[in-house]
Coordinates of C-alpha atoms in Angstrom, one line a residue:
M109 CA 3.4 50.6 -16.5
N110 CA 6.7 50.8 -14.8
K111 CA 5.7 48.6 -11.6
E112 CA 7.8 45.6 -10.5
V113 CA 7.0 42.7 -8.7
F114 CA 8.7 40.9 -6.1
I115 CA 8.8 37.5 -4.5
T116 CA 9.9 38.8 -0.8
K117 CA 9.3 35.3 0.8
L118 CA 8.7 31.5 0.4
S119 CA 7.4 29.1 2.6
K120 CA 6.4 25.3 2.7
Y121 CA 4.3 22.6 4.7
L122 CA 5.2 18.9 4.5
P123 CA 3.1 16.6 6.4
N124 CA 4.5 14.3 9.0
K125 CA 7.9 12.5 8.5
A126 CA 9.7 11.8 5.4
I127 CA 8.3 8.3 4.1
S128 CA 11.0 5.9 2.2
N129 CA 10.2 3.8 -0.6
D130 CA 10.3 0.4 1.4
L131 CA 7.3 2.2 3.4
M132 CA 5.2 3.4 0.7
E133 CA 2.6 0.2 0.6
K134 CA 2.4 0.4 4.4
Y135 CA 0.8 3.9 4.2
L136 CA -1.2 3.5 0.8
G137 CA -2.0 -0.3 1.3
I138 CA -2.0 -3.4 -0.7
I139 CA -4.2 -4.2 -3.6
D140 CA -5.8 -7.7 -3.7
N141 CA -3.4 -8.6 -1.0
K142 CA -0.6 -8.6 -3.7
P143 CA 2.4 -6.5 -3.7
S144 CA 2.3 -4.2 -6.6
L145 CA 4.1 -5.5 -9.7
A146 CA 4.9 -1.7 -10.9
R147 CA 6.2 -0.4 -7.9
R148 CA 9.9 -1.3 -7.7
I149 CA 10.1 -0.4 -11.7
V150 CA 8.5 2.8 -11.3
L151 CA 10.5 4.0 -8.4
K152 CA 13.7 3.0 -10.1
N153 CA 12.8 5.3 -13.0
N154 CA 11.8 8.0 -11.0
G155 CA 14.6 8.4 -8.7
I156 CA 12.4 9.3 -5.5
L157 CA 14.1 8.1 -2.4
S158 CA 11.6 9.9 -0.1
R159 CA 8.0 11.7 0.2
Y160 CA 5.5 12.9 2.4
Y161 CA 1.8 11.9 2.8
A162 CA -0.8 13.4 5.0
L163 CA -1.6 10.0 6.6
D164 CA -0.8 7.9 9.4
E165 CA 0.5 4.3 8.8
N166 CA -2.7 3.1 9.0
G167 CA -3.6 5.0 6.1
K168 CA -5.9 7.7 8.0
T169 CA -5.8 11.4 7.3
T170 CA -3.8 13.9 9.3
H171 CA -4.4 16.8 7.3
S172 CA -6.8 18.0 4.6
N173 CA -5.6 20.1 1.3
T174 CA -6.7 23.1 3.2
D175 CA -4.7 22.4 6.3
L176 CA -1.5 22.1 4.2
T177 CA -2.2 25.2 2.2
S178 CA -3.3 27.1 5.4
L179 CA -0.2 26.1 7.4
A180 CA 2.1 27.1 4.5
V181 CA 0.7 30.6 4.5
L182 CA 1.0 30.9 8.1
V183 CA 4.7 30.1 8.2
L184 CA 4.9 32.7 5.2
L185 CA 3.6 35.4 7.9
D186 CA 5.6 37.3 10.4
K187 CA 5.1 40.4 12.5
N188 CA 6.1 42.8 9.5
F189 CA 3.6 41.1 7.3
T190 CA 0.3 39.3 9.2
K191 CA -2.8 37.8 7.6
K192 CA -4.3 41.3 8.3
N193 CA -1.9 42.5 5.2
I194 CA -2.8 40.0 2.9
Q195 CA -4.9 41.8 -0.2
L196 CA -5.3 38.9 -2.3
L197 CA -5.0 35.0 -2.1
S198 CA -4.4 33.1 -5.0
C199 CA -4.5 29.2 -4.9
G200 CA -3.8 26.3 -7.2
T201 CA -4.2 22.4 -6.7
T202 CA -4.9 19.4 -8.5
S203 CA -6.6 18.0 -5.3
P204 CA -9.0 20.1 -3.6
D205 CA -11.0 18.9 -0.6
Q206 CA -14.2 19.5 -2.2
L207 CA -16.0 20.6 -5.4
L208 CA -17.4 23.8 -3.5
P209 CA -16.7 26.1 -2.2
S210 CA -13.3 27.2 -4.0
H211 CA -9.9 25.7 -2.8
A212 CA -8.9 29.4 -1.8
A213 CA -12.0 30.3 -0.1
M214 CA -11.5 27.4 2.1
V215 CA -7.9 28.3 2.8
H216 CA -9.1 31.9 3.4
G217 CA -11.6 30.4 5.9
A218 CA -9.1 28.5 7.9
I219 CA -6.3 31.5 8.0
K220 CA -9.2 34.4 8.7
G221 CA -8.0 37.5 8.5
E222 CA -9.8 40.5 6.7
S223 CA -12.2 40.1 3.8
I224 CA -9.8 39.9 0.3
E225 CA -9.9 39.1 -3.2
L226 CA -9.8 35.3 -4.0
A227 CA -8.8 33.4 -7.0
S228 CA -8.9 29.5 -7.5
F229 CA -7.1 27.5 -10.2
S230 CA -7.6 23.7 -10.8
G231 CA -5.7 21.5 -13.0
A232 CA -2.7 19.8 -12.4
C233 CA 1.4 20.9 -11.9
C234 CA 0.5 24.2 -13.7
S235 CA -2.4 25.1 -11.4
G236 CA 0.2 26.1 -8.7
I237 CA 2.3 28.6 -11.4
Q238 CA -1.5 29.9 -12.9
A239 CA -1.9 31.2 -9.1
L240 CA 1.4 32.5 -9.2
K241 CA 0.6 34.4 -12.4
F242 CA -2.7 35.7 -11.2
G243 CA -1.0 37.3 -8.1
Y244 CA 1.8 38.5 -10.3
L245 CA -0.4 40.3 -12.9
S246 CA -2.7 41.6 -10.1
V247 CA 0.3 43.6 -8.4
L248 CA 1.7 44.3 -11.6
A249 CA -1.4 46.2 -12.6
G250 CA -1.7 48.0 -9.4
N251 CA -4.9 45.9 -8.6
S252 CA -3.1 44.8 -5.1
N253 CA 0.1 45.7 -3.3
N254 CA 0.7 42.1 -2.5
A255 CA -0.5 38.8 -3.1
V256 CA -0.2 35.5 -1.6
C257 CA -0.1 32.5 -3.9
T258 CA 0.0 28.8 -3.1
G259 CA 0.4 25.5 -5.0
S260 CA -0.6 22.3 -2.9
E261 CA -1.6 18.6 -3.2
R262 CA -3.1 16.4 -0.9
I263 CA -3.2 13.4 -3.3
S264 CA -2.1 10.5 -1.0
R265 CA -6.0 9.5 -0.1
W266 CA -6.5 9.1 -4.2
L267 CA -3.9 6.6 -4.1
L268 CA -5.0 4.5 -1.2
A269 CA -5.6 0.6 -2.0
K270 CA -9.0 0.5 -0.9
N271 CA -10.1 3.0 -3.4
F272 CA -9.4 0.2 -6.0
E273 CA -10.9 -2.9 -4.3
R274 CA -14.2 -3.0 -6.0
E275 CA -12.4 -2.7 -9.5
T276 CA -10.3 -5.8 -8.6
E277 CA -13.2 -7.8 -7.3
N278 CA -14.7 -7.6 -10.7
L279 CA -11.9 -8.5 -12.6
H280 CA -11.9 -11.7 -10.3
L281 CA -15.6 -12.3 -11.1
L282 CA -14.9 -11.9 -14.8
H283 CA -12.0 -14.4 -14.4
E284 CA -9.5 -11.6 -15.9
N285 CA -6.1 -10.6 -14.6
P286 CA -6.6 -9.0 -11.2
Y287 CA -3.8 -6.8 -11.1
L288 CA -4.4 -3.0 -11.5
A289 CA -3.8 -1.6 -15.1
F290 CA -0.6 -0.2 -15.4
E291 CA -1.8 3.4 -16.1
K292 CA -3.7 3.5 -12.7
D293 CA -0.9 1.9 -10.7
F294 CA 2.2 3.4 -12.3
I295 CA 0.7 7.0 -10.9
R296 CA 0.1 5.7 -7.3
W297 CA 4.2 5.8 -7.1
M298 CA 4.8 8.9 -8.5
L299 CA 3.0 11.5 -5.9
S300 CA 2.7 13.0 -2.5
D301 CA 1.7 15.7 -0.5
G302 CA 2.7 19.1 0.4
A303 CA 2.3 22.9 -0.1
G304 CA 4.1 26.0 -0.8
A305 CA 3.3 29.6 -0.5
A306 CA 5.0 32.9 -2.1
L307 CA 4.5 36.5 -0.8
L308 CA 4.1 38.8 -3.8
Q309 CA 4.9 42.5 -3.3
N310 CA 5.5 45.6 -5.3
T311 CA 9.0 46.3 -3.2
P312 CA 11.8 44.0 -2.7
S313 CA 12.3 43.2 0.9
S314 CA 15.4 44.3 3.0
H315 CA 16.6 40.5 2.6
M316 CA 17.0 38.6 -0.7
S317 CA 14.2 38.9 -3.0
L318 CA 13.4 37.3 -6.4
K319 CA 12.1 39.7 -9.2
I320 CA 9.5 38.2 -11.4
E321 CA 10.8 39.4 -15.1
W322 CA 8.2 37.2 -16.8
L323 CA 5.8 34.3 -16.5
D324 CA 4.5 32.5 -19.9
I325 CA 2.2 29.7 -19.7
T326 CA 0.9 27.9 -22.8
S327 CA -1.3 25.0 -23.7
Y328 CA -1.0 22.2 -26.6
A329 CA -4.6 21.0 -25.7
N330 CA -5.3 22.0 -29.4
E331 CA -3.0 19.6 -30.8
L332 CA -2.6 16.5 -28.1
E333 CA -5.1 14.3 -26.5
T334 CA -5.6 13.9 -22.8
C335 CA -2.7 12.2 -21.1
M336 CA -3.5 12.0 -17.5
Y337 CA -6.7 12.6 -16.1
A338 CA -9.0 11.8 -13.2
G339 CA -13.2 11.6 -12.5
A340 CA -13.3 10.4 -16.0
E341 CA -12.9 7.3 -18.3
K342 CA -11.2 7.7 -21.9
Q343 CA -12.9 6.3 -24.9
K344 CA -11.5 4.9 -28.1
D345 CA -11.7 8.1 -30.0
A346 CA -10.0 9.8 -27.1
S347 CA -12.6 11.7 -25.7
L348 CA -13.3 11.7 -22.2
S349 CA -16.5 10.6 -20.3
G350 CA -16.9 12.7 -17.3
W351 CA -17.9 11.1 -13.9
S352 CA -21.5 12.2 -14.0
E353 CA -22.0 10.4 -17.3
F354 CA -21.8 7.1 -15.1
E355 CA -24.1 5.4 -12.6
S356 CA -22.9 5.6 -9.0
Q357 CA -21.8 2.0 -8.6
Q358 CA -19.6 2.5 -11.8
W359 CA -17.8 5.0 -10.0
L360 CA -16.4 2.2 -7.8
N361 CA -16.3 -0.6 -10.6
K362 CA -14.1 1.4 -12.8
S363 CA -12.3 3.3 -10.2
I364 CA -13.5 6.5 -11.9
F365 CA -12.1 9.0 -9.7
S366 CA -8.6 7.5 -9.8
L367 CA -5.8 9.2 -11.2
K368 CA -4.8 7.7 -14.6
Q369 CA -1.9 8.3 -16.7
D370 CA -1.2 7.2 -20.5
V371 CA 2.8 6.4 -20.1
K372 CA 3.1 6.1 -24.1
L373 CA 1.6 9.5 -24.8
L374 CA 3.6 11.0 -22.0
S375 CA 7.0 9.7 -23.3
E376 CA 6.3 10.8 -27.1
N377 CA 5.1 14.3 -26.2
I378 CA 6.0 16.1 -22.6
V379 CA 9.8 16.6 -23.5
N380 CA 9.4 17.5 -27.1
F381 CA 6.7 20.2 -26.8
G382 CA 8.3 21.7 -23.6
C383 CA 11.7 22.0 -25.8
L384 CA 9.6 23.7 -28.7
Y385 CA 7.8 26.2 -26.2
L386 CA 11.2 27.5 -24.6
K387 CA 12.7 28.2 -28.1
E388 CA 9.6 30.4 -28.7
I389 CA 9.9 32.3 -25.4
L390 CA 13.7 32.7 -26.0
N391 CA 13.1 34.3 -29.3
K392 CA 10.4 36.2 -28.0
R393 CA 11.8 37.5 -25.0
K394 CA 15.4 37.7 -26.6
L395 CA 17.0 35.8 -23.8
N396 CA 20.3 34.0 -24.4
I397 CA 20.0 30.8 -22.2
N398 CA 23.8 31.1 -21.5
D399 CA 22.7 34.1 -19.2
I400 CA 21.0 31.5 -17.0
N401 CA 22.6 30.8 -13.5
Y402 CA 20.1 28.3 -12.4
F403 CA 17.8 26.2 -14.1
L404 CA 14.6 24.8 -11.9
P405 CA 12.8 22.4 -13.8
H406 CA 9.6 20.5 -12.3
L407 CA 10.2 16.9 -12.8
S408 CA 7.8 14.3 -12.3
S409 CA 10.6 11.7 -12.7
M410 CA 14.4 11.7 -13.0
F411 CA 13.8 9.5 -15.8
F412 CA 13.1 12.8 -17.7
K413 CA 16.5 14.7 -16.4
K414 CA 18.3 13.1 -19.2
K415 CA 15.9 13.4 -22.0
I416 CA 15.1 17.0 -21.1
F417 CA 18.9 17.5 -21.0
D418 CA 19.4 15.8 -24.5
A419 CA 16.4 17.5 -26.0
L420 CA 17.8 21.0 -25.2
T421 CA 21.4 20.2 -26.2
E422 CA 20.1 19.0 -29.8
A423 CA 17.8 22.1 -30.0
K424 CA 21.0 24.0 -29.6
I425 CA 19.8 25.8 -26.2
P426 CA 22.0 23.6 -23.9
I427 CA 21.9 24.0 -20.3
P428 CA 24.9 22.3 -18.4
E429 CA 24.0 20.2 -15.6
E430 CA 25.8 22.0 -12.9
K431 CA 23.2 24.8 -13.3
W432 CA 20.3 22.6 -12.8
F433 CA 18.4 22.5 -9.2
T434 CA 15.7 20.1 -8.1
N435 CA 14.8 18.4 -4.8
L436 CA 12.4 15.7 -6.4
T437 CA 14.1 12.8 -5.1
K438 CA 14.0 14.0 -1.4
V439 CA 10.4 15.6 -1.4
G440 CA 8.7 13.9 -4.1
N441 CA 6.7 14.9 -6.9
V442 CA 4.1 17.1 -5.3
G443 CA 2.5 18.3 -8.5
A444 CA 1.2 22.3 -8.0
A445 CA 3.4 22.7 -5.1
S446 CA 6.8 21.4 -6.7
A447 CA 7.8 24.9 -8.4
Y448 CA 7.4 26.4 -4.9
L449 CA 9.3 23.8 -2.9
M450 CA 12.0 24.2 -5.4
L451 CA 12.0 27.8 -5.3
E452 CA 12.1 27.8 -1.3
E453 CA 14.8 25.6 -1.0
L454 CA 17.1 27.6 -3.3
L455 CA 16.2 30.9 -2.0
Y456 CA 17.2 29.8 1.6
S457 CA 20.2 27.7 0.5
G458 CA 22.8 30.2 0.7
K459 CA 23.7 29.8 -2.9
L460 CA 22.1 32.6 -4.7
K461 CA 23.8 36.2 -5.1
K462 CA 22.4 39.3 -6.4
G463 CA 22.0 39.1 -10.1
D464 CA 21.3 35.8 -10.5
K465 CA 18.9 34.6 -13.1
I466 CA 16.8 31.6 -12.3
L467 CA 14.7 29.9 -15.1
L468 CA 11.8 28.1 -14.0
M469 CA 9.9 25.3 -15.9
V470 CA 6.8 23.5 -15.0
P471 CA 5.4 21.2 -17.6
E472 CA 2.1 19.4 -17.1
S473 CA 0.9 16.3 -18.7
A474 CA -2.8 16.4 -18.1
R475 CA -3.4 18.0 -21.6
F476 CA 0.0 19.3 -22.1
S477 CA 0.5 22.7 -20.6
Y478 CA 4.0 24.5 -19.7
A479 CA 4.9 27.4 -17.9
Y480 CA 8.5 29.3 -17.9
S481 CA 9.2 32.1 -15.7
L482 CA 12.6 34.2 -15.3
L483 CA 13.4 35.4 -11.9
T484 CA 16.4 37.9 -11.1
V485 CA 17.8 37.8 -7.5
C486 CA 18.1 41.0 -5.8

């Protein structure tokens, strides 16, 4: 198999205007008429200065996930590559608009075009990369000559204060602390909305392209318990009880559908296992870390930047800080879209030159999955 796969174009769609830290509760709302105790602490640690929500100032929806994704795809298209040329659409997201149909089917319905093959991936941050890998393997195998791959999130509606009102009301009735549990409040200040798209083809464009050398993904769910979850409740034995196991009234009383993050489990494992997997890949791929020109880590928080830097240094695979590239502080943590947003900004920044090597890293805390990809500028 001598086929090659290139990212020939990247695009993004970020809804509305950038929202500063001070305006977040104006959009998301205040729970129990009390400003969040966790907000300032979380924002200080995560370093995010602005983000985008598919909401207006009254918390009303301006875009669905389907809207965001289809708009990113449409930005990708031009007179040389129209929607009629798409052979495969592969989409990944944490936050589809519905359980059925699949997210990719809804995006296809929005962009129209021809009858094409679809693939949908659900999960968390790695779902966007899983969508990219499916497109990569399709073109590599000759199943298609091109693929449009996306990563997107419309998570803001999950974070609205009104979603937690019934839970805090019940806490009042029980005379317990009415403040939302940190595992739920923490995540409200971490996530935001947006979409990215990549066009994969079997030949490079006349402009700058990114050759996908390889894309490796693994899971440590065989070793580690669930860390981030939604639509479920975690039990004392670390198992999950899914939403269908609860009565409909409990969905509200327990905020079953809210995102929860076990911060202790996150801090103990997310960096160490990511470093372990990178060492395995470097050995398998015979890659010298010094040959990397740009390192693009998907960071959920700037809090982890130094921890990753120190862990790589301790593992004797250091990556100098001047090689790091991230846009977390200005676009926020957009989950499955984050890798696309970093690549899009770097590709069109004017910084790259032919022959540059880019190492992309995407960790996913849901149950500890990791993705790494090596790209060559051509």
